[in-house]
Coordinates of C-alpha atoms in Angstrom, one line a residue:
M1 CA 54.6 -23.8 17.5
P2 CA 52.0 -26.2 17.6
A3 CA 50.4 -27.3 15.4
P4 CA 46.6 -25.4 13.9
S5 CA 43.5 -27.7 15.7
L6 CA 41.2 -28.3 13.1
R7 CA 38.5 -27.9 15.7
R8 CA 39.8 -24.3 15.0
L9 CA 40.1 -24.2 11.1
L10 CA 36.6 -25.9 10.1
P11 CA 34.2 -24.7 12.2
W12 CA 32.0 -23.2 9.5
A13 CA 32.3 -26.8 7.9
L14 CA 30.5 -29.0 10.4
A15 CA 27.6 -26.8 9.9
L16 CA 27.7 -27.8 5.9
P17 CA 24.8 -30.4 4.3
L18 CA 27.7 -33.1 3.5
L19 CA 29.6 -33.3 7.4
A20 CA 26.1 -32.9 8.1
Q21 CA 25.3 -36.6 6.4
A22 CA 27.7 -38.2 8.3
Q23 CA 27.4 -37.3 12.2
A24 CA 23.1 -38.4 11.3
A25 CA 24.9 -41.6 10.7
S26 CA 25.0 -41.8 13.9
P27 CA 23.4 -44.5 16.3
P28 CA 21.2 -42.4 19.0
V29 CA 23.2 -42.9 22.2
A30 CA 19.9 -44.5 23.6
A31 CA 18.6 -46.6 21.1
A32 CA 18.1 -50.3 21.6
A33 CA 20.3 -52.8 22.2
S34 CA 18.2 -55.3 20.1
A35 CA 17.5 -52.5 17.4
P36 CA 18.5 -52.6 14.3
P37 CA 21.2 -50.8 13.5
P38 CA 20.3 -47.8 10.5
P39 CA 21.7 -47.6 7.4
V40 CA 25.4 -46.9 7.0
Q41 CA 25.6 -43.5 4.0
S42 CA 28.6 -42.5 3.0
S43 CA 29.0 -38.6 3.9
A44 CA 30.4 -36.6 0.2
L45 CA 33.8 -35.7 2.4
D46 CA 35.4 -37.8 0.8
A47 CA 39.7 -36.9 0.7
P48 CA 40.2 -34.5 -2.2
L49 CA 37.2 -32.8 -1.1
F50 CA 38.4 -32.6 3.0
Y51 CA 42.1 -31.5 2.0
Q52 CA 40.2 -28.8 -0.6
L53 CA 38.3 -27.3 2.3
L54 CA 41.7 -26.8 4.6
I55 CA 43.9 -25.4 2.2
A56 CA 40.9 -22.9 2.2
E57 CA 40.6 -22.1 6.2
L58 CA 44.6 -21.4 5.8
E59 CA 44.3 -19.3 2.5
L60 CA 42.4 -17.1 4.2
Q61 CA 43.9 -17.2 7.6
R62 CA 46.5 -16.9 5.4
G63 CA 45.6 -14.0 4.3
Q64 CA 45.1 -15.1 0.3
P65 CA 41.3 -15.2 0.2
G66 CA 42.0 -14.9 -4.4
V67 CA 43.4 -19.1 -3.4
A68 CA 41.3 -20.6 -0.7
F69 CA 38.3 -18.2 -3.6
Q70 CA 39.8 -20.7 -6.7
V71 CA 40.2 -23.7 -4.2
L72 CA 36.8 -24.0 -2.5
L73 CA 34.8 -22.6 -6.5
D74 CA 37.2 -26.0 -8.1
A75 CA 35.7 -27.9 -5.2
A76 CA 31.8 -26.8 -5.6
R77 CA 32.2 -26.9 -9.0
R78 CA 32.9 -31.1 -8.3
T79 CA 30.8 -31.8 -5.6
G80 CA 27.7 -29.6 -6.3
D81 CA 27.3 -28.9 -3.1
E82 CA 24.5 -25.4 -2.0
A83 CA 26.2 -24.5 1.1
L84 CA 30.1 -24.9 -0.4
F85 CA 28.8 -22.5 -3.1
R86 CA 27.1 -19.8 -0.6
R87 CA 30.6 -20.2 0.6
V88 CA 32.5 -19.1 -2.4
V89 CA 30.5 -16.4 -2.6
N90 CA 30.4 -14.5 0.7
V91 CA 34.7 -15.2 0.3
A92 CA 34.9 -13.2 -2.9
L93 CA 32.2 -10.5 -1.0
Q94 CA 33.6 -10.4 2.0
A95 CA 37.4 -9.9 0.1
R96 CA 35.2 -7.1 -2.1
A97 CA 35.6 -8.7 -5.5
G98 CA 31.7 -8.8 -6.6
N99 CA 32.9 -9.8 -9.7
E100 CA 34.4 -13.0 -8.6
A101 CA 31.3 -13.3 -6.8
L102 CA 29.2 -13.1 -9.6
Q103 CA 31.5 -15.6 -11.8
A104 CA 30.8 -18.2 -8.9
T105 CA 26.7 -17.3 -9.6
R106 CA 26.9 -18.1 -12.4
A107 CA 28.9 -20.9 -11.8
W108 CA 26.2 -22.4 -9.0
R109 CA 23.4 -21.9 -11.7
Q110 CA 25.2 -24.0 -14.3
A111 CA 25.7 -26.7 -12.0
L112 CA 22.5 -26.1 -10.5
P113 CA 20.1 -24.7 -12.9
E114 CA 16.7 -25.5 -10.8
S115 CA 17.9 -22.7 -7.1
T116 CA 16.3 -19.8 -6.7
E117 CA 19.2 -19.3 -4.4
A118 CA 21.7 -19.0 -6.9
L119 CA 19.2 -16.6 -8.8
Q120 CA 18.6 -14.4 -6.5
T121 CA 22.2 -14.0 -5.9
Q122 CA 23.3 -13.4 -9.5
L123 CA 20.8 -10.8 -9.4
Q124 CA 21.4 -9.1 -6.8
L125 CA 25.0 -8.5 -7.5
M126 CA 24.8 -7.6 -11.3
A127 CA 22.3 -4.9 -9.9
A128 CA 24.8 -4.2 -7.4
L129 CA 27.3 -4.4 -9.9
G130 CA 25.5 -1.6 -12.4
Q131 CA 25.6 -4.4 -14.6
L132 CA 21.5 -3.7 -16.1
G133 CA 22.3 -4.9 -19.8
E134 CA 22.4 -8.5 -18.8
L135 CA 19.9 -8.3 -16.5
P136 CA 16.5 -9.0 -18.5
G137 CA 17.5 -13.0 -19.1
P138 CA 18.1 -13.7 -15.5
L139 CA 15.0 -12.0 -14.0
L140 CA 12.7 -13.4 -16.9
D141 CA 14.3 -16.7 -15.4
W142 CA 13.4 -15.9 -12.0
L143 CA 9.4 -14.8 -13.0
Q144 CA 9.4 -18.3 -14.7
Q145 CA 10.5 -20.2 -11.8
S146 CA 8.0 -18.1 -9.2
P147 CA 5.2 -20.6 -9.4
D148 CA 2.1 -18.6 -9.6
G149 CA 0.5 -14.2 -10.4
Q150 CA 0.6 -13.5 -6.8
A151 CA 4.7 -14.7 -6.6
R152 CA 5.5 -12.9 -9.6
A153 CA 4.2 -10.1 -8.5
Q154 CA 5.5 -9.5 -4.9
H155 CA 9.0 -10.8 -7.4
L156 CA 8.5 -7.5 -9.3
A157 CA 7.5 -5.3 -6.3
T158 CA 10.8 -5.2 -4.7
L159 CA 12.3 -4.1 -8.4
P160 CA 12.3 -0.6 -7.1
R161 CA 15.1 -2.0 -4.4
L162 CA 17.0 -4.6 -6.4
V163 CA 17.3 -1.9 -8.8
R164 CA 17.7 1.9 -7.5
Q165 CA 19.4 3.7 -10.8
P166 CA 17.9 6.0 -12.4
N167 CA 18.3 4.8 -15.6
A168 CA 17.3 1.6 -14.9
F169 CA 14.2 2.1 -17.8
D170 CA 16.4 3.0 -20.2
A171 CA 18.9 0.6 -19.4
L172 CA 16.7 -2.7 -19.1
E173 CA 14.7 -1.6 -22.0
P174 CA 15.7 -2.7 -24.8
G175 CA 16.8 -6.5 -23.5
L176 CA 13.3 -6.6 -21.8
A177 CA 12.3 -5.1 -25.8
A178 CA 14.3 -8.0 -27.8
E179 CA 12.8 -10.8 -24.8
R180 CA 9.2 -9.8 -25.2
D181 CA 9.6 -9.9 -29.6
N182 CA 11.4 -13.3 -30.2
A183 CA 9.0 -14.9 -31.3
A184 CA 11.2 -17.8 -30.8
A185 CA 10.6 -18.0 -27.9
R186 CA 8.3 -18.8 -25.2
S187 CA 4.7 -17.0 -25.0
L188 CA 5.1 -17.2 -21.0
R189 CA 8.4 -15.9 -21.1
R190 CA 7.7 -13.4 -24.5
S191 CA 4.7 -11.9 -21.6
L192 CA 6.5 -11.5 -18.7
A193 CA 8.8 -9.0 -20.6
A194 CA 6.1 -6.6 -21.0
C195 CA 5.3 -7.2 -17.6
V196 CA 8.2 -5.9 -16.2
I197 CA 8.4 -3.3 -18.7
A198 CA 5.2 -3.0 -17.2
Q199 CA 6.7 -2.0 -14.0
L200 CA 9.5 -0.2 -15.0
A201 CA 7.4 2.2 -16.8
Q202 CA 5.1 3.0 -13.0
Q203 CA 8.4 2.8 -11.8
A204 CA 8.5 6.2 -14.5
G205 CA 5.4 8.1 -13.7
N206 CA 4.4 6.3 -17.4
H207 CA 1.0 5.4 -16.9
P208 CA -0.5 5.1 -19.7
L209 CA 2.8 2.6 -20.8
M210 CA 2.5 0.2 -18.8
L211 CA -0.5 0.1 -19.4
N212 CA -0.3 -0.5 -23.1
Q213 CA 2.6 -3.0 -22.1
L214 CA -0.2 -5.0 -19.9
R215 CA -2.5 -5.2 -22.4
E216 CA 0.6 -6.7 -24.7
A217 CA 1.2 -9.1 -22.5
R218 CA -2.5 -10.8 -22.0
Q219 CA -2.2 -10.7 -25.3
L220 CA 0.8 -12.4 -25.6
D221 CA 0.0 -15.6 -23.2
A222 CA -3.7 -15.2 -21.6
D223 CA -3.4 -17.8 -18.8
N224 CA -0.1 -15.1 -17.8
Q225 CA -2.1 -14.0 -14.6
L226 CA 0.9 -11.2 -13.9
P227 CA -0.9 -8.5 -15.4
A228 CA -4.0 -8.7 -14.0
W229 CA -2.0 -8.1 -10.7
Q230 CA -0.3 -4.9 -12.1
A231 CA -3.3 -4.0 -12.7
L232 CA -5.1 -3.4 -9.5
D233 CA -1.8 -1.2 -8.7
L234 CA -2.4 1.1 -11.7
A235 CA -6.6 0.9 -11.7
R236 CA -5.7 3.5 -8.8
H237 CA -4.0 5.7 -11.5
L238 CA -5.8 5.2 -14.8
P239 CA -9.2 4.1 -15.1
A240 CA -9.4 1.8 -17.9
A241 CA -6.7 -0.6 -16.0
E242 CA -10.5 -2.0 -15.0
E243 CA -10.1 -4.2 -18.2
L244 CA -7.2 -6.2 -16.7
I245 CA -8.7 -6.6 -13.0
D246 CA -9.9 -10.7 -13.3
R247 CA -13.5 -10.4 -12.4
G248 CA -14.5 -13.6 -12.4
S249 CA -11.2 -14.8 -10.3
R250 CA -12.3 -17.9 -8.1
D251 CA -8.1 -17.5 -6.7
P252 CA -8.5 -16.3 -2.7
A253 CA -5.5 -14.4 -2.9
Y254 CA -6.3 -12.1 -5.6
R255 CA -10.0 -11.1 -4.6
L256 CA -8.7 -10.3 -1.0
A257 CA -5.7 -8.2 -3.2
W258 CA -8.7 -6.9 -5.1
A259 CA -10.9 -5.7 -1.9
R260 CA -8.1 -4.4 -1.0
A261 CA -6.9 -2.5 -3.5
L262 CA -10.0 -1.0 -3.5
A263 CA -10.4 0.3 -0.2
R264 CA -6.7 1.5 -0.6
D265 CA -8.9 3.6 -3.5
Q266 CA -11.5 4.6 -0.3
R267 CA -14.1 2.7 -3.1
S268 CA -15.1 2.2 -0.1
V269 CA -19.1 0.4 -2.0
E270 CA -17.2 -2.0 -3.9
S271 CA -14.1 -2.8 -1.6
L272 CA -17.4 -3.8 1.2
A273 CA -19.5 -6.1 -1.1
L274 CA -16.5 -8.0 -2.2
F275 CA -15.7 -8.9 1.5
Q276 CA -18.6 -9.7 2.0
T277 CA -19.2 -12.4 -0.8
L278 CA -15.2 -13.0 1.0
A279 CA -16.4 -13.2 4.1
A280 CA -19.8 -15.8 2.9
E281 CA -17.5 -18.0 1.0
Q282 CA -14.2 -17.9 4.1
P283 CA -16.6 -18.7 7.1
D284 CA -13.7 -18.8 10.1
E285 CA -11.6 -16.0 8.6
I286 CA -12.2 -13.0 10.5
G287 CA -9.8 -10.8 9.4
H288 CA -12.8 -10.2 5.9
A289 CA -15.4 -9.3 9.8
Y290 CA -12.7 -6.2 10.7
A291 CA -12.7 -4.5 6.6
I292 CA -16.6 -5.1 6.8
G293 CA -16.7 -3.0 10.1
S294 CA -14.1 -0.6 9.1
L295 CA -16.0 0.1 5.6
A296 CA -20.4 -0.2 7.0
L297 CA -18.1 2.8 8.9
D298 CA -16.5 4.6 6.5
L299 CA -20.0 4.5 4.3
R300 CA -21.8 5.4 7.6
Q301 CA -23.7 2.5 7.8
P302 CA -23.3 2.0 11.7
K303 CA -25.7 -0.7 11.8
L304 CA -24.2 -3.4 10.4
A305 CA -20.5 -1.8 11.6
E306 CA -21.3 -2.6 14.9
S307 CA -23.0 -6.4 14.2
A308 CA -19.3 -7.2 11.9
L309 CA -17.6 -6.0 14.8
R310 CA -18.5 -7.7 17.7
D311 CA -18.6 -11.1 15.6
Y312 CA -14.8 -9.9 15.3
L313 CA -13.9 -9.5 18.9
K314 CA -15.9 -12.1 19.8
R315 CA -13.7 -15.3 17.4
L316 CA -11.0 -13.1 17.7
P317 CA -8.6 -15.7 19.8
E318 CA -6.6 -16.0 22.9
S319 CA -3.8 -17.2 20.9
H320 CA -3.3 -13.9 18.6
A321 CA 0.1 -13.2 18.0
N322 CA -1.1 -8.9 18.8
R323 CA -4.5 -9.9 20.2
Q324 CA -4.1 -6.7 22.3
A325 CA -3.8 -4.4 19.2
A326 CA -6.1 -6.0 17.4
Q327 CA -8.7 -5.8 20.1
A328 CA -7.6 -2.5 20.7
S329 CA -8.2 -1.6 17.1
A330 CA -11.3 -2.9 16.4
L331 CA -12.4 -2.0 19.8
L332 CA -12.3 2.3 18.2
L333 CA -13.8 1.8 15.1
L334 CA -16.8 -0.4 17.5
S335 CA -17.1 2.7 19.6
Q336 CA -17.5 5.4 16.3
A337 CA -20.0 3.1 16.0
L338 CA -22.0 3.1 18.5
E339 CA -20.8 6.9 18.1
Q340 CA -22.9 6.9 14.9
Q341 CA -25.4 5.5 16.4
G342 CA -26.0 8.2 19.2
Q343 CA -25.3 5.6 21.5
L344 CA -22.6 8.6 23.3
K345 CA -22.4 6.3 26.4
E346 CA -22.1 2.7 25.0
A347 CA -19.1 4.3 23.3
A348 CA -17.7 5.7 25.7
R349 CA -17.7 2.4 28.4
V350 CA -16.8 0.5 24.7
L351 CA -13.4 3.2 24.2
D352 CA -12.6 2.1 28.4
E353 CA -12.1 -2.1 27.0
A354 CA -9.1 -0.7 25.0
Q355 CA -6.0 -1.8 26.3
D356 CA -3.7 -1.0 24.2
P357 CA -0.4 1.3 25.1
Q358 CA 0.6 2.0 21.2
R359 CA -3.1 2.7 21.0
A360 CA -3.6 5.3 24.1
L361 CA -2.6 8.6 21.8
E362 CA -6.3 8.0 19.6
V363 CA -8.4 6.4 22.5
A364 CA -7.8 9.5 24.5
F365 CA -8.6 11.4 21.6
R366 CA -12.1 10.3 20.8
R367 CA -13.0 9.6 24.0
A368 CA -12.4 14.1 24.5
L369 CA -14.4 13.6 21.1
L370 CA -17.6 12.3 23.4
Q371 CA -17.1 15.1 25.5
A372 CA -17.4 17.6 22.9
R373 CA -20.6 15.6 22.2
L374 CA -22.0 15.5 25.1
G375 CA -21.9 19.0 25.7
E376 CA -18.5 19.3 27.4
L377 CA -16.6 21.2 25.2
E378 CA -14.5 23.1 27.6
Q379 CA -13.3 19.8 29.1
A380 CA -13.1 17.8 25.4
R381 CA -10.3 21.1 24.3
A382 CA -8.4 21.0 28.0
A383 CA -8.2 16.2 27.1
A384 CA -7.5 17.8 23.6
R385 CA -4.3 19.9 25.4
A386 CA -3.2 16.9 27.4
L387 CA -3.0 13.7 24.7
P388 CA -1.1 11.7 25.8
G389 CA 2.6 10.9 24.4
D390 CA 5.8 12.4 23.5
G391 CA 8.3 12.9 20.8
P392 CA 8.5 15.7 18.2
D393 CA 5.3 16.6 16.6
I394 CA 2.7 15.5 20.1
E395 CA 2.5 19.2 20.5
R396 CA 1.0 19.6 17.2
R397 CA -1.3 16.5 17.3
R398 CA -2.9 18.0 20.0
L399 CA -3.4 21.3 18.8
L400 CA -4.7 19.4 15.9
A401 CA -6.8 17.4 18.4
E402 CA -8.0 20.5 20.2
V403 CA -9.3 22.2 16.7
Q404 CA -11.1 18.9 15.3
I405 CA -13.1 19.2 18.4
L406 CA -13.5 22.9 17.7
R407 CA -14.6 21.8 14.3
E408 CA -16.8 19.6 15.2
A409 CA -18.6 22.6 17.6
N410 CA -19.1 24.4 14.4
R411 CA -16.7 26.9 16.4
W412 CA -14.8 27.8 13.1
K413 CA -13.6 30.9 14.7
D414 CA -11.7 29.8 17.4
A415 CA -10.8 27.0 15.5
H416 CA -9.0 29.5 12.5
E417 CA -7.2 31.4 15.3
L418 CA -5.7 27.8 17.3
L419 CA -4.5 26.8 13.2
G420 CA -3.1 30.7 12.5
Q421 CA -0.8 30.5 15.6
A422 CA 0.7 26.9 15.1
V423 CA 0.9 28.8 10.9
K424 CA 3.0 31.3 12.6
A425 CA 5.4 28.8 15.2
E426 CA 5.9 26.7 11.8
P427 CA 5.2 28.9 8.7
D428 CA 6.9 25.8 6.8
N429 CA 4.6 23.2 7.7
T430 CA 2.7 21.7 5.2
D431 CA -0.6 20.4 7.6
L432 CA -0.3 23.3 9.2
L433 CA -0.8 25.8 6.3
Y434 CA -3.3 22.6 4.3
E435 CA -5.4 22.5 7.9
H436 CA -5.6 26.8 8.0
A437 CA -6.4 27.2 4.3
M438 CA -9.4 24.6 4.7
S439 CA -10.4 27.0 7.8
L440 CA -10.6 30.4 5.4
E441 CA -12.3 28.7 2.8
R442 CA -15.2 27.7 5.6
L443 CA -14.8 32.1 6.7
K444 CA -15.3 32.5 2.7
Q445 CA -11.8 34.3 3.2
F446 CA -10.4 33.0 0.0
D447 CA -7.8 34.9 -1.4
D448 CA -6.2 34.3 1.7
M449 CA -7.3 30.5 0.9
E450 CA -5.6 30.5 -2.5
R451 CA -2.2 31.8 -1.3
Q452 CA -1.7 28.9 1.7
L453 CA -3.0 26.1 -0.9
R454 CA -0.2 27.5 -3.4
R455 CA 2.4 27.9 -0.9
V456 CA 1.8 24.3 0.1
M457 CA 1.9 23.0 -3.6
E458 CA 5.1 25.2 -4.1
L459 CA 6.8 23.2 -0.7
E460 CA 5.4 20.0 -1.4
P461 CA 4.5 20.1 -5.6
R462 CA 2.6 16.2 -5.1
H463 CA 0.8 17.5 -2.7
H464 CA -2.7 16.1 -4.5
H465 CA -5.1 17.3 -1.8
A466 CA -3.9 21.1 -2.1
R467 CA -4.4 20.8 -5.6
N468 CA -8.0 19.1 -5.8
A469 CA -9.1 22.0 -2.8
L470 CA -8.3 25.2 -5.2
G471 CA -9.3 23.4 -7.7
Y472 CA -13.4 22.6 -6.2
S473 CA -13.4 26.6 -4.3
L474 CA -13.3 27.5 -7.8
A475 CA -15.4 25.8 -9.3
E476 CA -17.7 26.3 -7.0
R477 CA -17.8 30.1 -7.4
G478 CA -17.7 29.7 -10.5
L479 CA -13.8 31.1 -11.7
R480 CA -11.5 30.4 -13.9
L481 CA -12.6 27.0 -14.2
A482 CA -9.8 26.0 -17.4
E483 CA -7.5 26.2 -14.1
A484 CA -9.7 24.3 -12.0
R485 CA -9.5 21.6 -14.7
E486 CA -5.4 21.8 -14.9
L487 CA -5.5 21.7 -10.7
I488 CA -8.3 18.9 -10.3
E489 CA -6.3 16.6 -13.2
A490 CA -3.1 17.5 -12.0
A491 CA -4.5 16.1 -8.5
L492 CA -5.6 13.0 -9.7
E493 CA -2.5 12.0 -11.6
I494 CA -0.9 12.3 -8.5
G495 CA -3.5 10.7 -5.7
G496 CA -5.1 8.8 -8.2
Q497 CA -8.8 7.7 -9.0
E498 CA -9.7 9.2 -5.7
P499 CA -13.4 9.2 -5.6
A500 CA -13.3 12.4 -4.5
I501 CA -11.2 13.8 -6.7
V502 CA -13.1 12.7 -9.4
D503 CA -16.1 14.0 -7.8
S504 CA -14.3 17.5 -7.4
L505 CA -13.8 16.9 -11.5
G506 CA -17.3 16.0 -12.0
W507 CA -18.7 19.3 -10.6
V508 CA -15.9 21.3 -12.8
A509 CA -17.3 19.6 -15.6
F510 CA -21.4 20.3 -14.6
R511 CA -19.6 24.1 -13.6
E512 CA -18.1 24.7 -17.6
G513 CA -21.8 22.7 -19.1
K514 CA -20.6 19.7 -20.0
L515 CA -23.5 17.6 -18.3
D516 CA -22.7 14.7 -20.2
E517 CA -19.8 14.3 -18.5
A518 CA -20.5 15.1 -15.2
E519 CA -23.3 12.8 -14.7
T520 CA -20.8 10.0 -15.8
L521 CA -17.6 11.2 -13.5
L522 CA -20.5 12.4 -10.5
R523 CA -22.6 8.8 -11.0
R524 CA -18.5 6.6 -11.5
A525 CA -17.5 8.7 -8.0
Y526 CA -20.6 8.0 -6.1
R527 CA -20.7 4.7 -7.1
A528 CA -17.4 4.1 -6.2
R529 CA -18.2 5.8 -2.3
L530 CA -21.8 6.6 -1.4
D531 CA -21.1 10.4 0.1
T532 CA -23.2 12.6 0.7
E533 CA -21.4 15.5 -0.8
I534 CA -21.1 13.8 -4.1
A535 CA -24.3 12.5 -3.6
A536 CA -26.1 16.2 -3.5
H537 CA -23.4 17.1 -6.9
L538 CA -25.0 13.9 -9.1
A539 CA -28.5 15.5 -8.0
E540 CA -28.4 18.6 -9.6
V541 CA -26.5 16.7 -12.4
L542 CA -29.7 15.2 -12.6
W543 CA -32.2 18.2 -11.7
A544 CA -30.4 19.7 -14.7
R545 CA -30.8 17.3 -17.0
G546 CA -34.4 17.0 -17.0
N547 CA -34.0 13.1 -14.6
Q548 CA -35.4 15.3 -11.3
E549 CA -37.5 11.6 -9.6
E550 CA -33.7 10.6 -9.9
A551 CA -32.5 12.9 -8.2
R552 CA -35.2 13.5 -5.8
R553 CA -35.2 10.2 -5.0
L554 CA -31.3 10.3 -4.8
L555 CA -31.8 13.4 -2.1
D556 CA -34.2 11.4 0.3
E557 CA -32.4 8.5 -0.1
T558 CA -28.7 10.3 1.3
S559 CA -30.5 12.8 4.0
A560 CA -31.9 9.5 6.0
R561 CA -28.5 8.5 5.5
D562 CA -26.8 12.3 6.6
G563 CA -29.6 14.6 7.1
S564 CA -27.5 17.5 9.2
N565 CA -25.0 17.8 5.9
E566 CA -24.7 21.3 5.2
V567 CA -23.9 20.6 1.3
L568 CA -27.1 18.2 1.2
R569 CA -29.2 20.8 2.4
S570 CA -28.4 23.5 0.6
T571 CA -29.1 21.3 -2.3
R572 CA -32.3 21.1 -1.3
R573 CA -32.8 24.3 -0.4
R574 CA -31.5 25.4 -3.8
L575 CA -34.1 23.0 -6.1
G576 CA -36.9 23.8 -4.1
L577 CA -37.3 20.4 -1.7
R578 CA -37.5 20.2 1.9

């Protein structure tokens, strides 16, 4: 049998840095004859190492990965070469020898204690092998190696994917608590331990414990910015977490994350103000203009939205990686801003410029809405029934588009009948059931509405919109107020501190006669989102408390922005205002 070729034996070794050094030492062919030769660099591939690599590869080919593992591990320890350690771990994993792979990563970390790759590999292996009790130490090492709060927050965000066991909190908390309470340890490490406990508490849905641990983390090390990053997520569930947000931060990344968190939580007023500040400080970042346009549109400030979106489109570079998609998204928003200003034909013209195939359905739907508002209702309904696209849910999307068109035209009975047909076809579809319940409420069929909403909650226990809708409906009619409060508080716990749900709780408090609580909640909701119905509720509470001048001013300002709103108009009539 002919001797095996080295070219066949060592294809992987030629890519190692220690062999690359030898290749790099060769002068280029086209070098000028008069040029001085480059300095000679000795390769790390000495005779013993070459022999070890050869033996390891031969053992692998013979089906002896255990021997190859030991030979390669010895070579990696002797040279401290990261590529060799990586190879050792891969050999063990290919042989399904998890404990040996973990042994190699520990040796890797001992030889190269600053290696982030070694640390991450160790964490992944320990988690995969279920060695959660030993995980706190390396996990804190990983966070300590990270350069700042943003990187640490990103690492913690991967924890649910890293540790998927249902007993993660119980397994990790004792070791983390010991690290947190170790007075001999550095304050940063102790603070980070509290942050990890907070993250695990969030995974378990224990928001009060998360807040407690973040407060402790800040006390242990005031310079640790990770609690401020984690508070951005917690604030959607617990308003008290606002105290941990770093409002004076000058870190652009943190302030951008804060602005996005506010937008995510539908706190559009605060988010818009922060994005406007960021845009002034970073005029070259065109993404801020897009955010301003979207938020202004949500707040029914169409002129500001139009200005920001035109600015974004003007500055969108030709080299943008997804220019067509970005342009289409902005044009859809711009069309809505023009529509809010009554410029319906210009809004339709702008839609014609949106050419992204991925947004074809949305463009067609907006065009159908415009047709309806131009008085072409039947054509609009036909367009909704012919919306482009395919897939298992396209018929449902077409139906819901037609329902929306009918609602916009105040054809509530027709919309209800259409939804009823859809619910018969899909009796367990929670989206359809919820929409059908909302049309039942509009038609004042409250008993049927309640049955539908309870069916939604039965099918989808965490459907917070159904809980909020039923709680608000009960409060609006002055019925079963204790139950209404319970439903809305559950909606807040599940869905977070959305202004619409905070408004519902404020309305329950008003119906209960708790005017102090009602005013506090409604002011908070309105401060976050300049919503017409929230304004009407707040005005009514102010009026009941004798603050009629502020109530009248609030209603006048809101009427100038959205005077056709039915809730607003009925509130004005009830208070004797025109």
